Amino acid sequence: MSSHTRTYAQVSNKMAFHFSAKNREEEEEKTYKKYDQFILTLPEYTIKHARSSATQDLKYRQYRQYQGFWFSPYGMLQGIMAAQAHFIPRASDILICTPLKVGTTWLKALAFATLNRNDQPGKQSLLLSHNPHHCVLNLEFNLYGSNRMTDLTVGTSARLLSTHIPCQLFPTSWLSSGCKFVYLCRNPKDTFISYWHFVNKIMKDVNYKVPLGDAFDAFLKGVHLAGPLWDHVFGFWNASLVNPDKVLFMKYEELRSDTAVNLKKLAEFMGCPFTEEEERDGVLEKILDMCSFESLRNLEVNKNGIASTTVKFGNEAFFRKGEVGDWVNFLTPEMAERLDHAMEQKLKGSGLSFKP
């Protein structure tokens, strides 16, 4: 077994993490340093021709391969390793799982508003003053990133969390915990274009952008955050076929085309279906309006707020167009054909496909 296919636990002699509050911070620092050392042994890929003058921009163009997937070695991968080792799901938990740039922000808003519609109705919703990523925290970035492990043992209520970690990297305990997973994916061509725009938007060197061609070549090799995309999608697609009661598989295009129907399906899956009375009272429509792309984008917190992640950038980066088919404005027919062919070959025989 090669070094990059092992979990950190396998190369750290199953370290014990039962330490007191007094030395917790010190032990966590040692743990993350060991993660850093292990990461240096993993296969590396840096997008060529990327000559940004900002050292921080390496976060968006340098990758390390871990267990068959590519991640940033600047906080994300450490957070994944820590989450694998320490996150203990509850049967009542709901995890929103996505590749990057497939509509995660929107799905978080819809799920959060739906679950909390009784405690935070209408103008009382936290979504009006906080970005959806603040309302639904991410495992590898928020809870186990930044060289710290959040204590998730307090409280007993159901938790709505999120992750970009591929299903293939989930510990067995996560899959057998009884918690539910909501997965969202998107047309690969739109996913790539949204990802490319996002990376360039949050780079600190405003005078440099990752060239489209270089980013595309890397994407076709599967090199992007939590890539390859086809493996990420296939893992959850297969999981949804095996256990449809625990894994809801959704497509962005379908969510966009009939949001009301799919929101009711989401609510049903999460265990909080809309009642006939709620539908008559327009509760569903109010959630749809509050969580619409335009409504979210025009909120003060999303226009001028700062993202609550390990990397600091404006919340406006989470909102570009949200359109279906915008890839036609950027990819050549030849590039589109290459990406379509790659996805078709990787997903062949799975029963899953994406419209051109």
Short mmCIF file of C-alpha atoms in Angstrom, two decimals:
data_model
loop_
_atom_site.label_atom_id
_atom_site.label_comp_id
_atom_site.label_asym_id
_atom_site.label_seq_id
_atom_site.Cartn_x
_atom_site.Cartn_y
_atom_site.Cartn_z
CA MET A 1 0.00 0.00 0.00
CA SER A 2 1.52 3.33 -1.07
CA SER A 3 1.83 6.20 1.40
CA HIS A 4 -0.82 8.35 -0.27
CA THR A 5 -3.52 5.67 -0.01
CA ARG A 6 -3.23 5.28 3.75
CA THR A 7 -5.19 7.23 6.32
CA TYR A 8 -3.24 9.29 8.77
CA ALA A 9 -4.34 6.97 11.55
CA GLN A 10 -2.52 4.11 9.83
CA VAL A 11 0.78 5.95 9.79
CA SER A 12 0.53 7.48 13.25
CA ASN A 13 0.29 4.23 15.25
CA LYS A 14 -3.32 4.97 16.14
CA MET A 15 -2.54 7.94 18.35
CA ALA A 16 -4.76 8.46 21.39
CA PHE A 17 -6.54 11.78 21.67
CA HIS A 18 -8.12 11.45 25.09
CA PHE A 19 -6.42 14.35 26.78
CA SER A 20 -7.54 16.77 29.43
CA ALA A 21 -8.65 20.32 28.78
CA LYS A 22 -5.40 21.57 30.30
CA ASN A 23 -3.14 20.15 27.64
CA ARG A 24 -5.70 19.92 24.84
CA GLU A 25 -4.35 22.93 22.94
CA GLU A 26 -0.78 21.70 23.19
CA GLU A 27 -1.69 18.21 22.04
CA GLU A 28 -3.75 19.54 19.16
CA GLU A 29 -0.79 21.62 18.02
CA LYS A 30 1.39 18.50 18.00
CA THR A 31 -1.27 16.57 16.14
CA TYR A 32 -1.59 19.14 13.37
CA LYS A 33 2.20 19.34 13.04
CA LYS A 34 2.22 15.59 12.45
CA TYR A 35 -0.47 16.08 9.82
CA ASP A 36 1.76 18.72 8.17
CA GLN A 37 4.71 16.33 8.14
CA PHE A 38 2.64 13.52 6.66
CA ILE A 39 1.23 15.79 3.95
CA LEU A 40 4.76 16.55 2.75
CA THR A 41 5.06 12.86 1.75
CA LEU A 42 1.99 12.95 -0.49
CA PRO A 43 2.01 13.39 -4.30
CA GLU A 44 1.97 17.06 -5.30
CA TYR A 45 0.58 19.02 -8.23
CA THR A 46 0.90 22.75 -8.89
CA ILE A 47 -0.98 24.42 -11.74
CA LYS A 48 1.66 25.42 -14.26
CA HIS A 49 2.28 29.00 -15.33
CA ALA A 50 0.73 30.25 -12.09
CA ARG A 51 3.03 33.11 -11.10
CA SER A 52 1.06 35.02 -8.51
CA SER A 53 3.21 37.23 -6.30
CA ALA A 54 1.05 36.44 -3.26
CA THR A 55 2.30 33.45 -1.27
CA GLN A 56 -1.24 32.87 0.00
CA ASP A 57 -2.38 32.15 -3.55
CA LEU A 58 -0.54 28.82 -3.44
CA LYS A 59 -3.63 27.64 -1.55
CA TYR A 60 -5.60 27.80 -4.79
CA ARG A 61 -3.12 26.27 -7.23
CA GLN A 62 -1.15 23.73 -5.23
CA TYR A 63 -2.60 20.34 -4.39
CA ARG A 64 -1.68 17.13 -2.58
CA GLN A 65 -3.22 13.74 -3.32
CA TYR A 66 -4.69 11.87 -0.36
CA GLN A 67 -6.49 8.55 -0.69
CA GLY A 68 -7.01 9.12 -4.40
CA PHE A 69 -8.34 12.70 -4.19
CA TRP A 70 -6.72 16.12 -4.47
CA PHE A 71 -6.88 18.74 -1.72
CA SER A 72 -5.21 21.94 -0.63
CA PRO A 73 -2.36 21.25 1.81
CA TYR A 74 -2.98 24.63 3.44
CA GLY A 75 -5.58 23.77 6.07
CA MET A 76 -8.15 21.77 4.10
CA LEU A 77 -6.29 18.47 4.14
CA GLN A 78 -5.37 18.82 7.80
CA GLY A 79 -9.04 19.43 8.56
CA ILE A 80 -10.06 16.33 6.62
CA MET A 81 -7.61 14.14 8.52
CA ALA A 82 -8.78 15.55 11.85
CA ALA A 83 -12.44 15.08 10.91
CA GLN A 84 -11.81 11.48 9.82
CA ALA A 85 -10.22 10.74 13.18
CA HIS A 86 -12.48 12.70 15.52
CA PHE A 87 -15.87 13.55 14.09
CA ILE A 88 -18.56 11.31 15.58
CA PRO A 89 -21.89 11.68 13.76
CA ARG A 90 -25.16 11.32 15.58
CA ALA A 91 -28.09 9.44 14.10
CA SER A 92 -30.01 12.73 14.09
CA ASP A 93 -27.33 14.62 12.13
CA ILE A 94 -27.78 15.82 8.56
CA LEU A 95 -24.68 16.38 6.44
CA ILE A 96 -24.81 18.44 3.27
CA CYS A 97 -22.20 16.91 0.98
CA THR A 98 -21.02 18.51 -2.25
CA PRO A 99 -18.14 18.98 -4.63
CA LEU A 100 -17.08 22.64 -4.70
CA LYS A 101 -19.12 25.17 -6.67
CA VAL A 102 -22.28 23.21 -7.39
CA GLY A 103 -24.81 25.33 -5.50
CA THR A 104 -23.68 24.54 -1.95
CA THR A 105 -24.48 28.03 -0.64
CA TRP A 106 -28.03 27.86 -1.95
CA LEU A 107 -28.64 24.33 -0.68
CA LYS A 108 -27.38 25.28 2.77
CA ALA A 109 -29.79 28.21 2.87
CA LEU A 110 -32.75 26.08 1.78
CA ALA A 111 -31.96 23.29 4.24
CA PHE A 112 -31.29 25.65 7.15
CA ALA A 113 -34.45 27.70 6.57
CA THR A 114 -36.56 24.56 6.23
CA LEU A 115 -35.24 22.88 9.37
CA ASN A 116 -35.54 26.05 11.44
CA ARG A 117 -38.79 27.43 10.04
CA ASN A 118 -40.59 27.11 13.38
CA ASP A 119 -37.80 28.48 15.60
CA GLN A 120 -36.71 31.20 13.17
CA PRO A 121 -39.71 32.12 11.03
CA GLY A 122 -39.50 34.86 8.42
CA LYS A 123 -37.61 37.93 9.55
CA GLN A 124 -36.21 36.09 12.56
CA SER A 125 -34.09 33.82 10.38
CA LEU A 126 -30.35 33.84 11.03
CA LEU A 127 -29.92 33.76 7.25
CA LEU A 128 -30.83 37.45 7.05
CA SER A 129 -27.77 38.44 9.07
CA HIS A 130 -25.36 35.56 8.47
CA ASN A 131 -23.98 33.91 5.35
CA PRO A 132 -25.32 30.35 4.79
CA HIS A 133 -21.81 28.97 5.32
CA HIS A 134 -21.85 30.50 8.80
CA CYS A 135 -25.23 28.92 9.53
CA VAL A 136 -24.17 25.47 8.29
CA LEU A 137 -20.56 24.91 9.29
CA ASN A 138 -18.15 22.83 7.24
CA LEU A 139 -16.24 19.98 8.88
CA GLU A 140 -12.83 20.40 7.25
CA PHE A 141 -12.78 24.19 7.06
CA ASN A 142 -14.70 25.46 10.09
CA LEU A 143 -14.81 22.69 12.67
CA TYR A 144 -11.50 20.89 12.21
CA GLY A 145 -9.50 23.39 10.16
CA SER A 146 -7.30 26.24 11.42
CA ASN A 147 -5.28 23.74 13.49
CA ARG A 148 -8.04 23.26 16.02
CA MET A 149 -10.71 20.71 16.82
CA THR A 150 -14.13 22.03 17.79
CA ASP A 151 -15.73 20.24 20.73
CA LEU A 152 -18.90 18.77 19.23
CA THR A 153 -19.81 16.66 22.24
CA VAL A 154 -21.87 19.39 23.87
CA GLY A 155 -25.60 19.44 23.27
CA THR A 156 -27.87 16.68 22.10
CA SER A 157 -29.92 18.30 19.36
CA ALA A 158 -29.77 17.41 15.69
CA ARG A 159 -26.97 19.13 13.79
CA LEU A 160 -26.93 20.41 10.22
CA LEU A 161 -23.34 20.33 8.99
CA SER A 162 -21.54 20.20 5.66
CA THR A 163 -18.48 18.77 3.98
CA HIS A 164 -16.71 18.48 0.63
CA ILE A 165 -15.08 15.21 1.69
CA PRO A 166 -15.71 12.43 -0.87
CA CYS A 167 -17.85 9.51 0.28
CA GLN A 168 -14.96 7.13 -0.37
CA LEU A 169 -13.01 8.84 2.44
CA PHE A 170 -15.77 8.56 5.03
CA PRO A 171 -14.86 6.34 7.99
CA THR A 172 -17.12 3.30 8.33
CA SER A 173 -18.52 4.80 11.52
CA TRP A 174 -19.95 7.75 9.59
CA LEU A 175 -21.84 5.52 7.17
CA SER A 176 -23.19 3.27 9.93
CA SER A 177 -24.11 6.11 12.28
CA GLY A 178 -27.66 6.43 10.99
CA CYS A 179 -27.21 10.11 10.04
CA LYS A 180 -28.48 11.42 6.72
CA PHE A 181 -26.46 12.76 3.79
CA VAL A 182 -27.82 15.26 1.26
CA TYR A 183 -25.72 15.34 -1.89
CA LEU A 184 -25.84 17.97 -4.63
CA CYS A 185 -23.94 17.92 -7.91
CA ARG A 186 -24.07 19.93 -11.11
CA ASN A 187 -23.29 19.72 -14.82
CA PRO A 188 -19.50 19.22 -14.88
CA LYS A 189 -18.93 22.05 -17.37
CA ASP A 190 -20.79 24.59 -15.23
CA THR A 191 -19.05 23.18 -12.15
CA PHE A 192 -15.65 23.82 -13.71
CA ILE A 193 -16.46 27.35 -14.86
CA SER A 194 -17.89 28.28 -11.46
CA TYR A 195 -14.84 26.78 -9.74
CA TRP A 196 -12.42 28.64 -12.01
CA HIS A 197 -14.17 31.97 -11.42
CA PHE A 198 -14.28 31.38 -7.66
CA VAL A 199 -10.57 30.60 -7.39
CA ASN A 200 -9.65 33.71 -9.35
CA LYS A 201 -12.08 35.81 -7.33
CA ILE A 202 -10.52 34.98 -3.98
CA MET A 203 -6.86 35.17 -5.03
CA LYS A 204 -5.03 37.95 -3.23
CA ASP A 205 -2.95 39.03 -6.22
CA VAL A 206 -5.51 41.05 -8.19
CA ASN A 207 -3.07 41.32 -11.10
CA TYR A 208 -2.92 37.58 -11.66
CA LYS A 209 -5.57 35.06 -12.66
CA VAL A 210 -5.18 31.34 -13.28
CA PRO A 211 -5.49 30.94 -17.07
CA LEU A 212 -8.60 29.07 -18.18
CA GLY A 213 -6.61 26.59 -20.26
CA ASP A 214 -4.25 25.68 -17.42
CA ALA A 215 -7.12 25.24 -14.96
CA PHE A 216 -9.02 23.14 -17.51
CA ASP A 217 -6.07 20.83 -18.15
CA ALA A 218 -5.71 20.25 -14.42
CA PHE A 219 -9.47 19.66 -14.04
CA LEU A 220 -9.39 17.00 -16.77
CA LYS A 221 -6.65 15.26 -14.79
CA GLY A 222 -8.92 15.34 -11.77
CA VAL A 223 -6.75 17.93 -10.05
CA HIS A 224 -8.95 20.42 -8.20
CA LEU A 225 -10.22 20.67 -4.63
CA ALA A 226 -11.86 17.34 -3.70
CA GLY A 227 -11.31 16.08 -7.26
CA PRO A 228 -11.59 14.08 -9.43
CA LEU A 229 -15.16 15.27 -9.85
CA TRP A 230 -16.29 12.02 -11.48
CA ASP A 231 -15.11 9.96 -8.52
CA HIS A 232 -16.70 12.37 -6.04
CA VAL A 233 -20.05 12.17 -7.83
CA PHE A 234 -19.91 8.42 -8.38
CA GLY A 235 -19.23 7.72 -4.71
CA PHE A 236 -22.40 9.42 -3.54
CA TRP A 237 -24.45 8.20 -6.49
CA ASN A 238 -23.60 4.63 -5.59
CA ALA A 239 -24.27 5.29 -1.90
CA SER A 240 -27.72 6.68 -2.77
CA LEU A 241 -28.56 3.51 -4.71
CA VAL A 242 -27.43 1.28 -1.86
CA ASN A 243 -29.09 3.30 0.91
CA PRO A 244 -31.69 5.73 -0.49
CA ASP A 245 -33.24 6.31 2.94
CA LYS A 246 -29.98 7.82 4.18
CA VAL A 247 -28.49 9.43 1.06
CA LEU A 248 -30.48 11.92 -1.02
CA PHE A 249 -28.87 12.54 -4.41
CA MET A 250 -29.81 15.85 -6.06
CA LYS A 251 -28.84 17.73 -9.21
CA TYR A 252 -28.53 21.50 -9.31
CA GLU A 253 -30.35 21.76 -12.63
CA GLU A 254 -33.38 19.89 -11.29
CA LEU A 255 -33.38 21.99 -8.14
CA ARG A 256 -33.37 25.13 -10.27
CA SER A 257 -36.06 23.96 -12.69
CA ASP A 258 -38.60 23.06 -9.97
CA THR A 259 -37.36 24.33 -6.64
CA ALA A 260 -40.67 23.93 -4.81
CA VAL A 261 -41.04 20.24 -5.64
CA ASN A 262 -37.44 19.50 -4.76
CA LEU A 263 -37.60 21.51 -1.54
CA LYS A 264 -40.58 19.42 -0.42
CA LYS A 265 -38.58 16.31 -1.26
CA LEU A 266 -35.65 17.67 0.78
CA ALA A 267 -37.90 18.49 3.74
CA GLU A 268 -39.42 15.01 3.63
CA PHE A 269 -35.97 13.42 3.58
CA MET A 270 -34.75 15.54 6.50
CA GLY A 271 -37.75 14.47 8.57
CA CYS A 272 -39.55 17.81 8.62
CA PRO A 273 -42.13 17.66 5.79
CA PHE A 274 -44.30 20.65 5.05
CA THR A 275 -47.83 20.22 6.36
CA GLU A 276 -50.91 21.01 4.29
CA GLU A 277 -51.55 23.95 6.58
CA GLU A 278 -48.03 25.31 6.01
CA GLU A 279 -48.47 25.03 2.27
CA ARG A 280 -51.81 26.85 2.46
CA ASP A 281 -50.21 29.57 4.58
CA GLY A 282 -47.43 30.07 2.05
CA VAL A 283 -44.61 28.92 4.33
CA LEU A 284 -42.86 27.11 1.48
CA GLU A 285 -43.10 30.14 -0.83
CA LYS A 286 -41.67 32.41 1.87
CA ILE A 287 -38.65 30.13 2.24
CA LEU A 288 -38.17 30.02 -1.52
CA ASP A 289 -38.28 33.81 -1.67
CA MET A 290 -35.90 34.33 1.26
CA CYS A 291 -33.44 31.79 -0.17
CA SER A 292 -33.57 32.89 -3.79
CA PHE A 293 -30.27 33.74 -5.42
CA GLU A 294 -31.16 37.43 -5.71
CA SER A 295 -32.46 37.70 -2.14
CA LEU A 296 -29.35 36.11 -0.67
CA ARG A 297 -26.94 38.06 -2.86
CA ASN A 298 -28.51 41.40 -1.95
CA LEU A 299 -28.26 40.91 1.80
CA GLU A 300 -25.75 43.23 3.48
CA VAL A 301 -23.85 40.33 5.04
CA ASN A 302 -23.37 38.73 1.62
CA LYS A 303 -22.39 41.95 -0.10
CA ASN A 304 -19.86 43.20 2.45
CA GLY A 305 -19.31 40.41 4.97
CA ILE A 306 -16.19 38.25 5.31
CA ALA A 307 -16.27 34.49 4.89
CA SER A 308 -15.89 32.46 8.08
CA THR A 309 -13.25 30.13 6.69
CA THR A 310 -9.52 29.52 7.16
CA VAL A 311 -8.95 31.81 4.17
CA LYS A 312 -10.40 35.30 4.41
CA PHE A 313 -12.32 36.72 1.45
CA GLY A 314 -15.57 38.55 0.88
CA ASN A 315 -18.88 36.68 1.00
CA GLU A 316 -19.75 38.16 -2.38
CA ALA A 317 -17.42 35.54 -3.90
CA PHE A 318 -20.10 32.93 -3.17
CA PHE A 319 -22.54 34.66 -5.51
CA ARG A 320 -21.76 34.99 -9.21
CA LYS A 321 -24.59 34.00 -11.57
CA GLY A 322 -26.05 30.67 -10.50
CA GLU A 323 -27.15 30.09 -14.08
CA VAL A 324 -27.50 26.80 -15.88
CA GLY A 325 -25.43 26.51 -19.06
CA ASP A 326 -23.16 29.52 -18.52
CA TRP A 327 -20.22 27.35 -19.59
CA VAL A 328 -21.03 28.08 -23.26
CA ASN A 329 -19.65 31.58 -22.74
CA PHE A 330 -16.22 30.27 -21.79
CA LEU A 331 -15.48 26.78 -23.11
CA THR A 332 -14.76 26.01 -26.74
CA PRO A 333 -16.75 23.16 -28.34
CA GLU A 334 -13.59 21.05 -28.25
CA MET A 335 -13.08 21.66 -24.52
CA ALA A 336 -16.73 20.86 -23.80
CA GLU A 337 -16.50 17.63 -25.77
CA ARG A 338 -13.35 16.57 -23.90
CA LEU A 339 -14.96 17.10 -20.50
CA ASP A 340 -18.20 15.41 -21.55
CA HIS A 341 -16.24 12.42 -22.84
CA ALA A 342 -14.21 12.16 -19.63
CA MET A 343 -17.34 12.14 -17.47
CA GLU A 344 -19.13 9.66 -19.73
CA GLN A 345 -16.19 7.26 -19.62
CA LYS A 346 -15.82 7.48 -15.85
CA LEU A 347 -19.55 7.09 -15.17
CA LYS A 348 -20.20 4.48 -17.87
CA GLY A 349 -22.55 1.77 -16.68
CA SER A 350 -23.46 3.61 -13.48
CA GLY A 351 -26.87 4.79 -14.68
CA LEU A 352 -25.88 8.41 -13.98
CA SER A 353 -25.50 11.01 -16.70
CA PHE A 354 -25.58 14.77 -17.19
CA LYS A 355 -27.32 16.70 -19.94
CA PRO A 356 -24.91 18.36 -22.42
#
